[in-house]
Coordinates of C-alpha atoms in Angstrom, one line a residue:
M1 CA 114.4 101.1 104.9
T2 CA 117.1 99.2 107.2
D3 CA 115.9 95.3 106.6
T4 CA 117.8 94.0 104.0
K5 CA 115.9 91.3 103.4
S6 CA 112.5 93.5 102.6
I7 CA 114.9 95.7 100.5
Q8 CA 115.9 92.9 98.3
A9 CA 112.3 91.9 97.9
W10 CA 111.2 94.8 96.7
I11 CA 113.4 95.3 94.1
S12 CA 113.3 91.6 93.0
L13 CA 109.5 92.5 92.7
W14 CA 109.8 95.6 90.9
R15 CA 112.6 93.7 88.7
A16 CA 109.8 90.8 87.8
P17 CA 109.5 90.9 83.9
G18 CA 106.2 92.1 82.9
V19 CA 105.1 93.5 86.6
G20 CA 104.4 96.9 86.3
C21 CA 103.2 99.8 88.6
Q22 CA 99.2 98.7 88.2
A23 CA 100.3 95.1 89.0
I24 CA 102.1 95.6 92.2
L25 CA 99.2 98.0 93.5
K26 CA 96.9 95.1 93.2
L27 CA 99.3 92.7 95.0
L28 CA 99.6 95.3 98.0
K29 CA 96.1 95.2 98.2
Y30 CA 96.0 91.3 98.7
F31 CA 99.7 90.8 100.1
D32 CA 101.1 92.3 103.5
D33 CA 104.3 93.5 102.0
A34 CA 107.2 92.6 99.3
Q35 CA 108.3 89.6 100.9
A36 CA 104.9 88.1 101.3
I37 CA 103.9 88.5 97.7
L38 CA 107.5 86.8 96.6
N39 CA 106.7 84.0 99.1
A40 CA 103.0 83.4 97.7
S41 CA 102.3 80.5 95.3
Q42 CA 101.1 81.2 91.6
Q43 CA 97.6 80.3 92.6
S44 CA 97.5 83.0 95.1
L45 CA 99.2 85.2 93.1
Q46 CA 96.6 85.0 90.5
K47 CA 93.6 85.5 93.0
S48 CA 95.1 88.9 93.7
G49 CA 94.2 89.9 89.8
L50 CA 97.5 89.3 87.8
S51 CA 97.6 87.4 84.7
N52 CA 99.2 83.8 84.1
R53 CA 102.4 85.2 83.0
Q54 CA 102.8 88.0 85.8
A55 CA 102.1 85.4 88.7
Q56 CA 104.4 83.1 86.9
A57 CA 107.5 85.6 86.5
I58 CA 107.0 86.7 90.3
A59 CA 106.7 83.0 91.7
S60 CA 109.9 82.3 90.0
Q61 CA 111.6 85.4 91.0
S62 CA 115.2 85.1 93.0
L63 CA 116.3 87.7 95.3
D64 CA 119.5 87.6 93.8
A65 CA 117.7 89.6 91.0
A66 CA 118.4 92.8 93.2
K67 CA 122.3 92.2 93.5
P68 CA 123.1 95.2 91.3
D69 CA 120.8 97.3 92.9
M70 CA 122.0 96.3 96.4
L71 CA 125.6 97.2 95.1
W72 CA 124.6 100.5 94.1
L73 CA 122.9 101.2 97.6
E74 CA 126.1 100.7 99.1
H75 CA 127.9 103.9 98.1
E76 CA 127.4 107.3 100.1
N77 CA 124.2 109.4 99.5
R78 CA 122.2 106.8 97.9
H79 CA 118.8 105.9 99.0
L80 CA 115.8 103.4 98.2
I81 CA 112.1 104.5 99.0
T82 CA 109.1 102.4 98.5
L83 CA 105.5 102.7 98.7
A84 CA 105.5 101.2 102.4
D85 CA 107.8 103.8 103.5
E86 CA 106.5 106.8 105.5
Q87 CA 109.1 109.1 103.5
Y88 CA 107.6 108.3 100.4
P89 CA 106.2 111.6 98.9
I90 CA 102.8 112.4 99.9
L91 CA 101.8 114.2 96.8
L92 CA 103.4 111.4 94.5
R93 CA 101.1 109.2 96.2
E94 CA 98.2 110.6 94.4
V95 CA 99.0 110.0 90.6
S96 CA 97.1 107.2 88.9
A97 CA 100.3 104.6 89.2
P98 CA 102.8 105.7 91.8
P99 CA 106.2 104.0 91.3
P100 CA 106.6 101.5 93.8
L101 CA 110.4 102.4 94.0
L102 CA 112.2 105.5 94.1
Y103 CA 115.9 105.4 93.7
V104 CA 117.4 108.5 95.2
H105 CA 121.4 109.9 94.9
G106 CA 121.8 112.8 97.0
N107 CA 119.6 114.8 99.6
V108 CA 116.9 112.6 99.8
E109 CA 115.2 114.9 102.1
L110 CA 114.2 117.3 99.3
I111 CA 112.0 115.2 98.1
H112 CA 109.5 116.5 100.7
D113 CA 110.2 120.3 100.0
P114 CA 107.9 122.6 98.0
Q115 CA 108.8 122.1 94.5
I116 CA 108.0 123.8 91.3
A117 CA 108.5 121.7 87.9
I118 CA 109.9 123.2 84.6
V119 CA 110.1 121.3 81.7
G120 CA 110.1 122.4 78.0
S121 CA 111.9 121.9 74.3
R122 CA 115.1 120.1 74.0
T123 CA 115.8 122.4 71.0
P124 CA 114.4 126.0 72.7
T125 CA 115.1 129.6 70.8
T126 CA 117.5 131.5 72.6
G127 CA 114.7 133.6 74.2
G128 CA 113.3 130.2 75.7
S129 CA 116.4 128.9 76.9
N130 CA 117.3 132.4 78.9
S131 CA 113.7 132.2 80.4
A132 CA 114.2 128.8 81.8
F133 CA 117.2 129.7 83.4
E134 CA 115.8 133.1 85.0
F135 CA 112.7 131.4 86.1
A136 CA 114.6 128.6 87.6
R137 CA 116.8 131.1 89.8
H138 CA 113.9 133.4 90.6
F139 CA 112.0 129.9 92.0
A140 CA 115.0 128.8 93.8
S141 CA 115.8 132.3 95.6
T142 CA 112.4 131.8 97.2
G143 CA 112.9 128.7 98.5
L144 CA 111.7 126.6 96.0
C145 CA 113.2 123.3 94.7
V146 CA 113.3 123.3 90.8
T147 CA 112.2 119.7 89.7
S148 CA 113.0 118.9 86.0
G149 CA 114.2 115.9 83.6
L150 CA 117.9 116.3 83.0
A151 CA 117.2 116.6 79.3
M152 CA 118.8 119.1 77.0
G153 CA 117.3 122.3 76.4
V154 CA 114.7 123.9 78.9
D155 CA 115.1 121.2 81.4
G156 CA 118.9 121.4 81.6
Q157 CA 118.6 125.2 82.1
A158 CA 116.2 124.6 84.9
H159 CA 118.7 122.7 86.7
H160 CA 121.3 125.4 85.9
G161 CA 119.4 128.2 86.9
A162 CA 118.1 126.5 90.1
L163 CA 122.1 126.3 90.9
A164 CA 123.2 129.4 89.9
D165 CA 122.4 131.3 93.1
D166 CA 123.0 128.1 95.8
G167 CA 119.1 127.1 95.1
V168 CA 118.2 123.4 95.4
T169 CA 117.2 121.4 92.3
I170 CA 115.9 117.6 91.5
A171 CA 116.4 115.6 88.3
V172 CA 114.2 112.6 87.5
T173 CA 115.8 110.6 85.0
A174 CA 114.2 108.2 82.2
T175 CA 117.2 105.7 82.9
G176 CA 118.9 103.9 86.3
L177 CA 120.9 106.3 88.2
D178 CA 124.3 104.6 87.6
R179 CA 124.0 106.0 83.9
V180 CA 123.4 109.6 82.8
Y181 CA 121.4 110.5 79.6
P182 CA 122.2 112.7 77.6
A183 CA 126.1 111.9 78.0
K184 CA 126.5 115.7 77.8
N185 CA 124.7 116.5 81.0
R186 CA 127.0 114.1 82.9
E187 CA 129.1 117.0 84.8
L188 CA 125.3 118.8 85.7
A189 CA 124.3 114.9 86.8
H190 CA 127.5 115.1 89.3
Q191 CA 126.6 118.8 90.3
I192 CA 122.9 117.8 91.0
A193 CA 123.9 114.6 93.2
A194 CA 126.2 116.7 95.3
R195 CA 123.8 120.0 95.8
G196 CA 120.4 118.2 95.0
A197 CA 118.8 114.9 94.3
L198 CA 118.6 112.5 91.1
I199 CA 115.4 110.3 91.3
S200 CA 114.3 107.4 89.1
E201 CA 112.0 104.8 89.4
N202 CA 114.2 102.6 87.2
P203 CA 116.4 99.6 88.6
I204 CA 120.0 100.2 88.2
G205 CA 121.3 99.2 84.6
T206 CA 118.1 100.5 82.8
A207 CA 119.2 102.2 79.7
P208 CA 117.4 104.9 77.8
R209 CA 114.4 103.5 76.4
A210 CA 111.2 105.6 74.6
Q211 CA 108.7 104.4 76.7
N212 CA 110.4 105.5 79.9
F213 CA 110.7 109.4 79.2
P214 CA 106.5 109.7 79.3
R215 CA 106.4 107.6 82.3
R216 CA 109.0 109.9 84.2
N217 CA 107.4 113.0 83.6
R218 CA 104.3 111.9 85.6
I219 CA 107.1 111.7 88.7
I220 CA 108.0 115.1 87.9
S221 CA 104.5 116.5 88.1
G222 CA 103.7 114.4 91.0
L223 CA 106.2 115.7 93.1
S224 CA 105.5 119.2 92.0
I225 CA 103.0 121.7 93.0
G226 CA 103.3 123.2 89.6
T227 CA 104.5 122.9 86.5
L228 CA 105.8 125.6 84.1

């Protein structure tokens, strides 16, 4: 996206307290775009199917809410994709609650590559850890992008395996992309940003929260043609 006001509107809408994916999907059926939603009256917002609290949160939201994200986007290889963009991943649109925004750090074109997801235990056996690495290396050697969640254990080994022979990998995170969780995978995250892509639906500054990890998983599956 190149329209700064439009980008700010999308981010501010997504940051409105209590407004999630389903609410935004309802709004997009009723209004033309994010800017129109932010400019709508509270009464109009409620007619689209929102609760009074959600409508009030949007009606009182300011474009200034997008400032941290806009500052993050000023750096190289950082991107924002919205549901309104043609480059939004086709498969991801098919999940029950597609994320309205995708923050991407790295090679944004990778999101359209055929992807295989590899996920598993954070405390695998040695055999499980080795299997994740070798499967990922093999898949990457065939031209598939290996997608996982940057967690310890199987996820991390999947990313390492994909990168071992100059393959590519995508890490979908449960935090804002200004943070790395777990911290032990910080160097791995830097490698992925340089040779693959980090993706999150979470606004900049989002800390690790238990409820965000299952939500992250729908993105991993939604981007991929299959899951191991």
